[in-house]
Short mmCIF file of C-alpha atoms in Angstrom, two decimals:
data_model
loop_
_atom_site.label_atom_id
_atom_site.label_comp_id
_atom_site.label_asym_id
_atom_site.label_seq_id
_atom_site.Cartn_x
_atom_site.Cartn_y
_atom_site.Cartn_z
CA MET A 82 70.24 -39.15 7.32
CA PRO A 83 72.78 -39.43 10.14
CA ARG A 84 76.47 -39.07 9.44
CA LEU A 85 79.50 -40.64 11.09
CA ALA A 86 80.00 -37.45 13.12
CA ASP A 87 76.53 -37.97 14.62
CA LEU A 88 77.42 -41.33 16.17
CA PRO A 89 78.87 -39.88 19.43
CA TRP A 90 75.73 -37.73 19.77
CA LEU A 91 73.47 -40.76 19.38
CA ILE A 92 75.48 -42.79 21.89
CA GLY A 93 75.28 -39.92 24.38
CA TYR A 94 71.58 -39.58 23.65
CA ALA A 95 70.99 -43.26 24.38
CA ALA A 96 72.57 -42.93 27.82
CA ALA A 97 70.77 -39.65 28.60
CA PHE A 98 67.43 -40.97 27.38
CA ALA A 99 67.71 -44.11 29.51
CA ALA A 100 68.57 -42.09 32.62
CA ALA A 101 65.82 -39.52 31.99
CA HIS A 102 63.24 -42.25 31.35
CA GLN A 103 64.09 -43.88 34.68
CA ALA A 104 63.89 -40.51 36.46
CA ALA A 105 60.31 -40.09 35.19
CA ALA A 106 59.14 -43.08 37.27
CA GLY A 107 58.77 -40.88 40.35
CA TRP A 108 55.86 -39.05 38.73
CA GLY A 109 54.39 -41.97 36.79
CA GLY A 110 50.65 -42.63 36.57
CA GLN A 111 48.08 -44.85 34.99
CA GLY A 112 48.40 -45.40 31.25
CA PHE A 113 51.42 -44.48 29.18
CA TYR A 114 52.45 -41.17 30.72
CA SER A 115 54.48 -39.51 33.43
CA LEU A 116 53.65 -36.13 34.89
CA LEU A 117 57.30 -35.19 34.45
CA TYR A 118 59.05 -36.76 31.45
CA PRO A 119 62.58 -35.31 31.12
CA ALA A 120 63.40 -37.70 28.28
CA ALA A 121 61.24 -35.52 26.03
CA GLY A 122 63.51 -32.55 26.77
CA VAL A 123 66.61 -34.57 25.84
CA ARG A 124 64.90 -35.65 22.60
CA LEU A 125 63.94 -32.12 21.56
CA ALA A 126 67.40 -30.76 22.41
CA LEU A 127 69.08 -33.32 20.14
CA LEU A 128 66.67 -32.83 17.23
CA TRP A 129 66.85 -29.03 17.50
CA SER A 130 70.65 -28.85 17.75
CA ARG A 131 71.53 -31.54 15.17
CA GLY A 132 68.53 -31.19 12.89
CA PRO A 133 65.38 -33.21 12.13
CA ARG A 134 67.39 -35.43 9.77
CA LEU A 135 68.23 -37.51 12.88
CA THR A 136 64.56 -38.37 13.48
CA LEU A 137 64.81 -41.97 12.28
CA ALA A 138 68.09 -42.44 14.17
CA VAL A 139 66.47 -41.11 17.35
CA MET A 140 63.55 -43.50 16.87
CA ALA A 141 65.93 -46.43 16.45
CA THR A 142 67.95 -45.37 19.51
CA GLU A 143 64.86 -45.17 21.72
CA LEU A 144 63.66 -48.56 20.49
CA ILE A 145 67.05 -50.11 21.33
CA VAL A 146 67.10 -48.51 24.79
CA GLN A 147 63.56 -49.64 25.60
CA THR A 148 64.31 -53.13 24.32
CA ILE A 149 67.36 -53.37 26.58
CA ALA A 150 65.24 -52.06 29.49
CA GLY A 151 62.66 -54.81 28.86
CA ILE A 152 59.80 -52.49 27.93
CA ILE A 153 59.81 -53.99 24.43
CA VAL A 154 60.21 -57.78 24.31
CA PRO A 155 60.42 -58.98 20.69
CA GLY A 156 58.28 -62.02 20.06
CA GLN A 157 56.05 -61.41 23.03
CA ALA A 158 52.37 -60.68 22.46
CA GLY A 159 51.79 -57.01 21.75
CA TRP A 160 55.45 -56.14 21.28
CA LEU A 161 54.80 -54.43 17.93
CA THR A 162 52.21 -52.20 19.60
CA ALA A 163 54.70 -51.37 22.34
CA ALA A 164 57.35 -50.57 19.74
CA ASN A 165 54.89 -48.31 17.95
CA GLY A 166 54.16 -46.49 21.20
CA VAL A 167 57.89 -45.88 21.69
CA ALA A 168 58.65 -44.79 18.11
CA ARG A 169 55.61 -42.55 17.61
CA PRO A 170 56.66 -39.62 19.89
CA ALA A 171 60.15 -39.43 18.37
CA LEU A 172 58.67 -39.31 14.86
CA THR A 173 56.18 -36.64 15.93
CA TYR A 174 58.91 -34.50 17.52
CA GLY A 175 61.03 -34.73 14.36
CA ILE A 176 58.12 -33.66 12.15
CA VAL A 177 57.30 -30.73 14.46
CA VAL A 178 60.93 -29.54 14.51
CA TRP A 179 61.07 -29.67 10.71
CA LEU A 180 57.77 -27.81 10.32
CA VAL A 181 58.66 -25.08 12.82
CA ARG A 182 62.03 -24.47 11.16
CA HIS A 183 60.40 -24.45 7.73
CA VAL A 184 57.77 -21.93 8.81
CA ALA A 185 60.24 -19.76 10.77
CA ALA A 186 62.60 -19.54 7.77
CA ARG A 187 59.80 -18.04 5.67
CA SER A 188 58.08 -15.98 8.33
CA GLN A 189 58.25 -12.19 8.25
CA SER A 190 56.79 -11.84 11.75
CA SER A 191 58.32 -12.24 15.21
CA LEU A 192 57.86 -16.02 14.91
CA GLY A 193 60.89 -16.03 12.63
CA VAL A 194 63.10 -14.18 15.13
CA ALA A 195 65.13 -16.35 17.52
CA PRO A 196 64.39 -17.67 20.09
CA MET A 197 60.68 -17.71 19.19
CA PRO A 198 60.98 -20.75 16.84
CA LEU A 199 62.46 -22.85 19.66
CA GLY A 200 59.72 -21.72 22.04
CA LEU A 201 57.08 -22.63 19.46
CA ALA A 202 58.61 -26.10 18.94
CA ALA A 203 58.91 -26.66 22.70
CA VAL A 204 55.18 -26.06 23.18
CA THR A 205 53.93 -27.65 19.95
CA ALA A 206 55.88 -30.93 20.06
CA PRO A 207 54.31 -32.27 23.32
CA VAL A 208 50.82 -31.32 22.13
CA ALA A 209 51.39 -32.98 18.76
CA ALA A 210 52.73 -36.14 20.40
CA THR A 211 49.62 -36.30 22.59
CA MET A 212 47.34 -35.84 19.59
CA ALA A 213 49.18 -38.64 17.78
CA ALA A 214 48.41 -40.92 20.74
CA LEU A 215 44.72 -40.00 20.78
CA PRO A 216 43.47 -42.72 18.37
CA TRP A 217 45.22 -45.47 20.36
CA THR A 218 43.70 -44.19 23.59
CA LEU A 219 40.17 -44.01 22.20
CA PHE A 220 39.99 -47.15 20.08
CA SER A 221 42.47 -49.52 21.76
CA PRO A 222 42.01 -49.04 25.52
CA GLU A 223 43.29 -52.58 26.14
CA LEU A 224 46.71 -51.48 24.91
CA THR A 225 47.06 -48.52 27.28
CA GLY A 226 45.15 -49.82 30.28
CA VAL A 227 42.95 -46.71 30.23
CA SER A 228 39.18 -46.90 29.74
CA GLY A 229 36.36 -44.45 30.17
CA LEU A 230 36.20 -40.80 29.19
CA ARG A 231 37.50 -39.49 32.53
CA GLN A 232 40.54 -41.75 32.60
CA THR A 233 41.24 -41.07 28.92
CA VAL A 234 41.21 -37.31 29.45
CA ALA A 235 43.40 -37.65 32.55
CA SER A 236 45.85 -39.87 30.68
CA LEU A 237 46.18 -37.52 27.71
CA THR A 238 46.40 -34.48 29.98
CA GLY A 239 49.17 -36.16 31.95
CA PHE A 240 50.92 -37.01 28.69
CA VAL A 241 51.03 -33.41 27.45
CA VAL A 242 51.81 -31.95 30.89
CA GLY A 243 54.68 -34.38 31.49
CA ASP A 244 56.24 -33.75 28.08
CA LEU A 245 55.81 -29.98 28.41
CA LEU A 246 57.57 -29.93 31.76
CA GLY A 247 60.31 -32.25 30.52
CA VAL A 248 60.92 -30.17 27.41
CA LEU A 249 60.87 -26.72 28.97
CA LEU A 250 62.92 -27.70 32.04
CA ILE A 251 65.54 -29.89 30.36
CA ALA A 252 65.97 -28.70 26.74
CA PRO A 253 67.09 -25.06 27.44
CA PRO A 254 70.15 -25.92 29.59
CA LEU A 255 71.19 -28.73 27.20
CA LEU A 256 71.02 -26.40 24.21
CA TRP A 257 72.90 -23.73 26.17
CA VAL A 258 75.71 -26.22 26.88
CA VAL A 259 75.85 -27.23 23.20
CA HIS A 260 76.00 -23.63 21.98
CA ALA A 261 78.53 -22.65 24.65
CA GLY A 262 80.79 -25.47 23.46
CA GLN A 263 80.54 -24.29 19.84
CA ASP A 264 81.04 -20.57 20.52
CA ARG A 265 84.26 -18.86 21.51
CA PRO A 266 84.71 -18.54 25.27
CA ARG A 267 83.69 -15.14 26.53
CA ALA A 268 85.56 -13.19 29.11
CA LEU A 269 83.82 -12.85 32.45
CA HIS A 270 82.91 -9.32 33.45
CA ARG A 271 81.96 -7.93 36.81
CA PRO A 272 78.18 -7.40 36.92
CA THR A 273 77.04 -3.81 36.60
CA LEU A 274 74.84 -1.99 39.09
CA ARG A 275 71.97 -2.22 36.61
CA GLN A 276 72.32 -5.98 36.40
CA LEU A 277 72.47 -6.32 40.16
CA ALA A 278 69.38 -4.14 40.49
CA GLY A 279 67.57 -6.34 37.96
CA LEU A 280 68.56 -9.45 39.88
CA ALA A 281 67.28 -7.94 43.11
CA GLU A 282 64.00 -6.96 41.42
CA ALA A 283 63.49 -10.47 40.03
CA ALA A 284 64.26 -12.08 43.40
CA LEU A 285 61.87 -9.71 45.17
CA VAL A 286 59.01 -10.35 42.72
CA LEU A 287 59.45 -14.13 42.77
CA GLY A 288 59.86 -14.24 46.54
CA ALA A 289 56.69 -12.24 47.05
CA ALA A 290 54.77 -14.57 44.71
CA ILE A 291 55.98 -17.71 46.50
CA ALA A 292 55.15 -16.16 49.87
CA ALA A 293 51.64 -15.26 48.65
CA SER A 294 50.98 -18.79 47.37
CA THR A 295 52.28 -20.31 50.62
CA LEU A 296 50.11 -18.00 52.74
CA LEU A 297 46.98 -18.83 50.72
CA ALA A 298 47.70 -22.54 51.05
CA GLU A 299 48.16 -22.21 54.82
CA ILE A 300 44.74 -20.61 55.27
CA GLY A 301 43.08 -23.41 53.31
CA LEU A 302 42.61 -21.83 49.88
CA GLY A 303 44.66 -24.44 48.04
CA VAL A 304 47.86 -23.73 46.14
CA PRO A 305 46.96 -21.00 43.61
CA ALA A 306 49.20 -20.73 40.56
CA ALA A 307 48.31 -17.11 39.73
CA PRO A 308 50.96 -15.37 41.92
CA ALA A 309 53.82 -17.51 40.60
CA LEU A 310 52.51 -17.30 37.03
CA LEU A 311 52.39 -13.50 37.13
CA ALA A 312 55.83 -13.31 38.73
CA VAL A 313 57.47 -15.62 36.18
CA ALA A 314 55.77 -13.80 33.29
CA TRP A 315 56.97 -10.45 34.66
CA ILE A 316 60.54 -11.72 35.01
CA GLY A 317 60.51 -13.21 31.51
CA LEU A 318 59.18 -10.03 29.90
CA ARG A 319 61.56 -7.80 31.85
CA PHE A 320 64.80 -9.77 31.69
CA GLY A 321 64.45 -12.33 28.91
CA ARG A 322 64.33 -16.07 28.48
CA THR A 323 67.32 -17.00 30.66
CA ALA A 324 65.98 -15.11 33.67
CA GLY A 325 62.49 -16.52 33.04
CA TRP A 326 63.83 -20.06 32.89
CA CYS A 327 65.78 -19.58 36.15
CA ALA A 328 62.56 -18.43 37.84
CA ILE A 329 60.77 -21.47 36.41
CA VAL A 330 63.43 -23.79 37.81
CA ILE A 331 63.06 -22.26 41.28
CA VAL A 332 59.28 -22.79 41.21
CA ALA A 333 59.71 -26.34 39.86
CA ALA A 334 62.27 -27.13 42.56
CA ILE A 335 59.62 -26.27 45.17
CA VAL A 336 56.75 -28.18 43.53
CA LEU A 337 58.33 -31.35 42.08
CA PRO A 338 59.76 -32.88 45.29
CA PHE A 339 56.35 -32.45 46.90
CA THR A 340 54.47 -34.10 44.01
CA ALA A 341 56.84 -37.10 44.00
CA THR A 342 55.30 -38.20 47.33
CA ASP A 343 52.17 -40.33 47.75
CA LEU A 344 49.64 -37.73 46.63
CA PRO A 345 46.28 -38.59 45.09
CA VAL A 346 46.53 -38.69 41.29
CA ALA A 347 44.01 -35.87 40.85
CA GLU A 348 45.86 -33.56 43.24
CA ARG A 349 49.22 -34.36 41.67
CA LEU A 350 47.84 -33.77 38.18
CA ALA A 351 46.31 -30.44 39.24
CA LEU A 352 49.63 -29.24 40.67
CA HIS A 353 51.53 -30.27 37.56
CA MET A 354 48.98 -28.59 35.30
CA SER A 355 49.48 -25.37 37.27
CA LEU A 356 53.24 -25.80 37.04
CA ALA A 357 52.98 -26.45 33.27
CA SER A 358 51.01 -23.23 32.77
CA ILE A 359 53.67 -21.30 34.70
CA VAL A 360 56.44 -22.90 32.64
CA VAL A 361 54.77 -22.22 29.27
CA VAL A 362 53.87 -18.60 30.09
CA GLY A 363 57.29 -17.84 31.56
CA TYR A 364 59.22 -19.42 28.73
CA LEU A 365 57.18 -17.78 25.98
CA ALA A 366 57.33 -14.41 27.77
CA GLY A 367 61.12 -14.65 27.96
CA SER A 368 61.34 -15.79 24.33
CA PHE A 369 59.21 -12.83 23.26
CA ALA A 370 61.41 -10.42 25.21
CA ASP A 371 64.58 -11.87 23.66
CA ALA A 372 63.04 -11.75 20.19
CA GLN A 373 62.15 -8.08 20.67
CA ALA A 374 65.65 -7.28 21.92
CA ARG A 375 67.19 -9.00 18.92
CA ALA A 376 64.82 -7.22 16.54
CA GLN A 377 65.75 -3.88 18.11
CA SER A 378 69.43 -4.73 17.69
CA ASP A 379 68.88 -5.62 14.02
CA LEU A 380 66.99 -2.37 13.46
CA SER A 381 69.79 -0.36 15.08
CA ARG A 382 72.35 -2.12 12.90
CA ARG A 383 70.25 -1.44 9.80
CA ASP A 384 69.94 2.23 10.76
CA ARG A 385 73.72 2.48 11.15
CA MET A 386 74.22 0.89 7.74
CA LEU A 387 71.69 3.22 6.13
CA PHE A 388 73.37 6.23 7.75
CA GLN A 389 76.76 5.07 6.48
CA ALA A 390 75.35 4.46 3.00
CA GLU A 391 73.79 7.92 2.98
CA ARG A 392 77.08 9.40 4.11
CA LEU A 393 78.93 7.66 1.26
CA LYS A 394 76.26 8.80 -1.17
CA THR A 395 76.72 12.38 0.02
CA LEU A 396 80.50 12.13 -0.25
CA ARG A 397 80.21 10.75 -3.76
CA ALA A 398 77.91 13.60 -4.77
CA MET A 399 80.36 16.08 -3.24
CA SER A 400 83.26 14.51 -5.10
CA VAL A 401 81.37 14.69 -8.41
CA ALA A 402 80.65 18.36 -7.79
CA VAL A 403 84.27 19.10 -6.91
CA ILE A 404 85.56 17.20 -9.92
CA HIS A 405 83.18 19.10 -12.16
CA GLU A 406 84.44 22.42 -10.79
CA ILE A 407 88.14 21.63 -11.21
CA SER A 408 87.97 19.75 -14.53
CA GLN A 409 87.71 22.90 -16.68
CA PRO A 410 90.56 24.84 -15.02
CA LEU A 411 92.69 21.70 -15.03
CA SER A 412 92.08 21.16 -18.75
CA THR A 413 93.13 24.73 -19.40
CA LEU A 414 96.22 24.23 -17.26
CA ALA A 415 97.11 21.09 -19.19
CA ILE A 416 96.80 22.94 -22.52
CA GLU A 417 98.91 25.85 -21.28
CA ALA A 418 101.52 23.48 -19.83
CA LYS A 419 101.79 21.70 -23.16
CA HIS A 420 102.15 25.03 -24.96
CA LEU A 421 104.81 26.15 -22.44
CA HIS A 422 106.74 22.97 -23.09
CA GLU A 423 106.63 23.49 -26.84
CA ILE A 424 107.91 27.05 -26.74
CA THR A 425 110.69 26.37 -24.22
CA VAL A 426 112.18 23.28 -25.88
CA ALA A 427 114.64 25.31 -27.91
CA ALA A 428 115.09 28.12 -25.39
CA ASP A 429 116.52 26.84 -22.11
CA PRO A 430 117.07 23.12 -21.32
CA ASP A 431 116.41 23.62 -17.59
CA ILE A 432 113.18 25.51 -18.21
CA ALA A 433 112.22 22.96 -20.86
CA GLN A 434 112.78 20.11 -18.40
CA THR A 435 110.60 21.80 -15.78
CA ALA A 436 107.94 22.58 -18.38
CA ALA A 437 107.98 18.97 -19.53
CA LEU A 438 107.45 17.80 -15.93
CA ILE A 439 104.54 20.24 -15.52
CA ASP A 440 103.11 19.04 -18.82
CA ARG A 441 103.25 15.38 -17.78
CA LYS A 442 101.76 16.02 -14.36
CA ALA A 443 98.98 18.21 -15.74
CA ALA A 444 98.14 15.60 -18.38
CA ALA A 445 98.11 12.83 -15.78
CA LEU A 446 95.89 14.83 -13.45
CA SER A 447 93.57 15.76 -16.31
CA THR A 448 93.22 12.09 -17.28
CA LEU A 449 92.63 11.12 -13.65
CA VAL A 450 89.93 13.75 -13.18
CA ARG A 451 88.24 12.73 -16.43
CA ARG A 452 88.12 9.09 -15.32
CA LEU A 453 86.97 10.05 -11.84
CA ARG A 454 84.19 12.03 -13.44
CA ARG A 455 83.07 8.96 -15.36
CA PHE A 456 83.26 6.91 -12.16
CA GLY A 457 81.05 9.39 -10.30
CA GLY A 458 78.56 9.44 -13.15
CA ARG A 459 76.82 6.66 -14.96
CA SER A 460 79.65 5.30 -17.06
CA VAL A 461 82.49 3.45 -15.42
CA ASP A 462 85.64 1.94 -16.85
CA GLU A 463 85.20 -1.67 -17.84
CA PRO A 464 87.15 -4.13 -15.68
CA SER A 465 90.33 -5.36 -17.29
CA ALA A 466 93.49 -7.27 -16.50
CA LEU A 467 95.76 -4.85 -14.69
CA PRO A 468 99.46 -5.47 -13.97
CA LEU A 469 100.06 -4.86 -10.31
CA SER A 470 103.39 -3.16 -10.98
CA ALA A 471 101.61 -0.52 -13.09
CA LEU A 472 99.00 -0.02 -10.37
CA VAL A 473 101.67 0.50 -7.72
CA GLU A 474 103.57 2.87 -9.99
CA THR A 475 100.41 4.97 -10.42
CA VAL A 476 99.82 5.02 -6.67
CA THR A 477 103.41 6.03 -5.98
CA ALA A 478 103.18 8.90 -8.44
CA LEU A 479 99.95 10.14 -6.93
CA THR A 480 101.19 10.06 -3.34
CA ARG A 481 104.82 11.13 -3.82
CA ALA A 482 104.19 14.86 -3.38
CA GLU A 483 102.07 14.39 -0.24
CA ALA A 484 104.66 12.04 1.27
CA ARG A 485 107.49 14.46 0.50
CA ALA A 486 105.58 17.31 2.15
CA ALA A 487 105.11 15.17 5.26
CA ARG A 488 108.80 14.16 5.18
CA VAL A 489 107.87 10.53 4.75
CA VAL A 490 109.72 8.03 2.58
CA VAL A 491 107.52 5.56 0.70
CA GLU A 492 109.64 2.46 0.06
CA VAL A 493 108.34 0.22 -2.72
CA SER A 494 109.59 -3.36 -2.82
CA PRO A 495 110.27 -4.98 -6.22
CA ILE A 496 107.06 -6.43 -7.69
CA ASP A 497 106.76 -9.43 -9.96
CA PRO A 498 105.73 -8.09 -13.39
CA ASP A 499 103.57 -11.18 -13.94
CA LEU A 500 101.27 -10.35 -11.02
CA VAL A 501 97.92 -9.30 -12.49
CA VAL A 502 94.57 -8.39 -10.96
CA PHE A 503 91.24 -7.99 -12.73
CA GLY A 504 89.27 -4.86 -12.01
CA GLN A 505 88.69 -1.18 -12.67
CA GLU A 506 92.02 0.59 -12.57
CA ILE A 507 90.83 3.94 -11.28
CA GLU A 508 88.91 2.37 -8.40
CA LEU A 509 91.73 0.06 -7.29
CA ALA A 510 94.24 2.88 -7.57
CA GLN A 511 92.00 5.03 -5.36
CA ALA A 512 91.75 2.23 -2.79
CA VAL A 513 95.52 1.80 -2.53
CA VAL A 514 96.06 5.57 -2.54
CA ASN A 515 93.72 5.92 0.45
CA LEU A 516 95.63 3.27 2.41
CA VAL A 517 98.99 4.86 1.59
CA ARG A 518 97.74 8.32 2.55
CA ASN A 519 96.44 7.01 5.87
CA ALA A 520 99.83 5.43 6.53
CA VAL A 521 101.67 8.63 5.57
CA GLN A 522 99.57 10.68 7.98
CA ALA A 523 100.10 8.25 10.86
CA CYS A 524 103.67 7.00 10.39
CA ASP A 525 106.99 7.94 11.98
CA GLY A 526 108.77 8.73 8.70
CA ARG A 527 108.64 5.51 6.66
CA VAL A 528 105.94 3.64 4.77
CA ALA A 529 106.59 0.26 3.13
CA LEU A 530 104.53 -0.70 0.05
CA SER A 531 104.84 -4.26 -1.25
CA ALA A 532 102.87 -6.86 -3.19
CA HIS A 533 103.07 -10.64 -3.54
CA GLN A 534 101.07 -13.68 -4.50
CA ASN A 535 99.45 -15.90 -1.83
CA GLU A 536 98.01 -19.02 -3.47
CA ASP A 537 95.13 -17.76 -5.65
CA ARG A 538 95.16 -14.24 -4.16
CA VAL A 539 97.19 -11.13 -4.90
CA VAL A 540 98.12 -9.23 -1.75
CA VAL A 541 99.14 -5.57 -1.46
CA MET A 542 100.58 -4.54 1.92
CA VAL A 543 101.02 -1.03 3.31
CA ALA A 544 103.04 -1.04 6.53
CA ASN A 545 104.06 1.78 8.84
CA ARG A 546 104.94 2.42 12.48
CA CYS A 547 103.16 5.05 14.54
CA PRO A 548 105.07 7.38 16.86
CA ASP A 549 104.31 7.22 20.55
CA ARG A 550 102.65 10.63 20.43
CA ARG A 551 100.73 11.29 17.28
CA GLU A 552 99.14 14.63 16.41
CA ALA A 553 95.55 14.67 15.18
CA ARG A 554 95.32 15.01 11.41
CA PRO A 555 92.56 16.82 9.52
CA GLY A 556 90.15 14.69 7.51
CA MET A 557 86.79 12.97 7.58
CA GLY A 558 88.14 9.48 8.29
CA VAL A 559 86.44 7.76 5.34
CA GLY A 560 89.52 6.85 3.28
CA ALA A 561 89.78 3.35 4.68
CA LEU A 562 86.01 2.91 4.43
CA VAL A 563 86.02 3.87 0.74
CA ALA A 564 88.99 1.55 0.12
CA ARG A 565 87.17 -1.33 1.79
CA ALA A 566 84.02 -0.71 -0.27
CA ILE A 567 85.99 -0.67 -3.54
CA VAL A 568 87.99 -3.79 -2.73
CA GLU A 569 84.98 -5.78 -1.51
CA ALA A 570 83.17 -4.85 -4.74
CA HIS A 571 86.09 -6.54 -6.56
CA GLY A 572 85.70 -9.70 -4.46
CA GLY A 573 88.58 -8.87 -2.14
CA THR A 574 89.17 -7.97 1.48
CA VAL A 575 90.93 -5.26 3.47
CA GLU A 576 92.38 -6.03 6.89
CA ARG A 577 94.27 -3.89 9.36
CA VAL A 578 96.55 -5.56 11.91
CA THR A 579 98.72 -4.01 14.63
CA HIS A 580 101.75 -6.09 15.49
CA ALA A 581 103.49 -6.33 18.84
CA ASP A 582 106.37 -4.09 17.72
CA GLY A 583 103.94 -1.27 16.88
CA THR A 584 103.89 -1.86 13.14
CA ILE A 585 100.49 -1.29 11.54
CA CYS A 586 99.90 -3.35 8.42
CA ALA A 587 96.97 -2.72 6.06
CA THR A 588 96.52 -5.71 3.76
CA LEU A 589 94.52 -5.56 0.54
CA SER A 590 93.74 -9.01 -0.90
CA LEU A 591 92.27 -9.57 -4.38
CA PRO A 592 91.54 -12.74 -6.37
CA ARG A 593 93.77 -13.50 -9.34
CA PRO A 594 92.08 -13.53 -12.74
CA GLY A 595 90.25 -16.84 -13.14
CA ALA A 596 90.29 -17.62 -9.38
CA GLU A 597 87.22 -17.80 -7.15
CA PRO A 598 86.58 -14.50 -5.27
#
C-alpha cells in the first residue's frame, strides 16, 4: 500500500504519464496501441524503483489522468470497458515486477544478478500486457475497433512493440536519475586512455553499421536491421548496459523522426519491429555484460576474504604452536621464581623485592599463556561481566615494558569503576593490547588510553600522534585485523580516524551488558 512519502512520486508520475501519453500520438495506429509508448517506460520505472506495492495507486493515477483527458467519460456508454483497458496494463506491470523480483531473489543463476532482473522485467512486462489484452481483441472487436485476423495480429504486435520501445528507451535514464539522487555524489575523473579507446571503438562500430544500412537502403534493398543489431549487441557485450543503451538511443534518434511522418502503417510497423529487436538485443547484451562484471567482482571479493581467513587460520595455528612451545619453560620459570622469592624473603629486602616482582610477572605470564592456549584450542573462557578498569589495568601491565623500551609514555585517563562490558576477558585484552602496541610503534612519544560511556555503548580510545618521518617497524600488520575480528565477534566495532592535527585515534566500541549489539 502507498505511504504518505509516496504522494510526491504519484503526483510526479501523473504529470509524466500525461505528457508521455500525449507524446505517443505521433506514432499512433488503429486499435488501442502506439508504436512508441513512452508512458510504459515511466510506469515501469516507478514500479521498479518504489516497489510493486504501488500497483493499485498507479492504476488509480492513470484512471484519473485519462478521465481528465476525456478518454474515460463516466456515465457514457462503454466507459467501464475503457476504464478496464486503462487499468489492465498497470496491473499487469505490477504483477510482472513482483514476480521478477520474487524469482530473482531466489535464483542461483545469472538471472538473480543485477541488472538482469530489470532487463527481464523490461522485456516481460510489455509481452504480458499484450497477452492480457488478447481476449478483448479476439472476442470484443467492437471495443477496440479491430476486426479480422490480420488487423488483430497487427494491433497486438504494435502494442508489444510500442511498449517495448517505451520501456527500454525511457525507463533506464529515469532509474539512473533516481539512483543518482539517492547515492553519494561521485567525484569526476579524467577519462583514461583505455576508456577513450573503448569510446572510439564503439563509435567506429556503430558508425560502420549505420553507414552499411544507409548504403543498402540507397541501392533499393530496404532498411536492414542486421548491421545495427550486430553493432549494438557488440557494444553491449563489450562495454555494458550503459554503452549499449547509448547506442540504442542513437539508432532510435535516427529511426523515430522518420517513422513519425506519413508512412504506410505496414512500413512503419516493420521499421519499429526492427528497432524493437535492436533495443531488446542491445539492452539484454549490456545487462548480461554488467551481470558478468558484477559476478567477477563478487568472486574476487570472496577470494580475498577466503585468503584473509586462511591467513588468520594459519596465524592462529602458529600462535598455538608457539604457545605450546613456551608454556613448559614458562611454567618452570614461574616455579623457580616463586622458590627464589621464598628463599630471599629473609635474606635481603632488595633482592626479595626484585624476586617478588619476577614471581608476579612470571605467574601473570603463565596464566596468560594458559588462557591463550585454551583460546587457541577447543575450550574458550565463558563470557562474563568485565569491569573496564580491570581490563585497562591488564592491558597497561602487558604493554608497559614494550612502551618503556620504545621510550613511549602510555597515559591512562581515570576510568569509571562502574563501566562494565560483557565478553571474554582474554580476547578483549588482546584486542586492546594490539591497538596500544600499534600506537606505541607509530607514535611520537605519547599514547593516550581512555574509556567512557556513550549512550548504550562503552568506548575505549587509543590516541597518538605520528612523527613527520616514521621508520618502518617489523611485523606482519595483522594486529588491527585481529582486534577488529575479536571486537566484531563481541558485537562491537573498531574505527580508525586521523584528525586534522595529525592525531590518530583508534576507537573500540562495545555494547553495555543488556544493550542491543
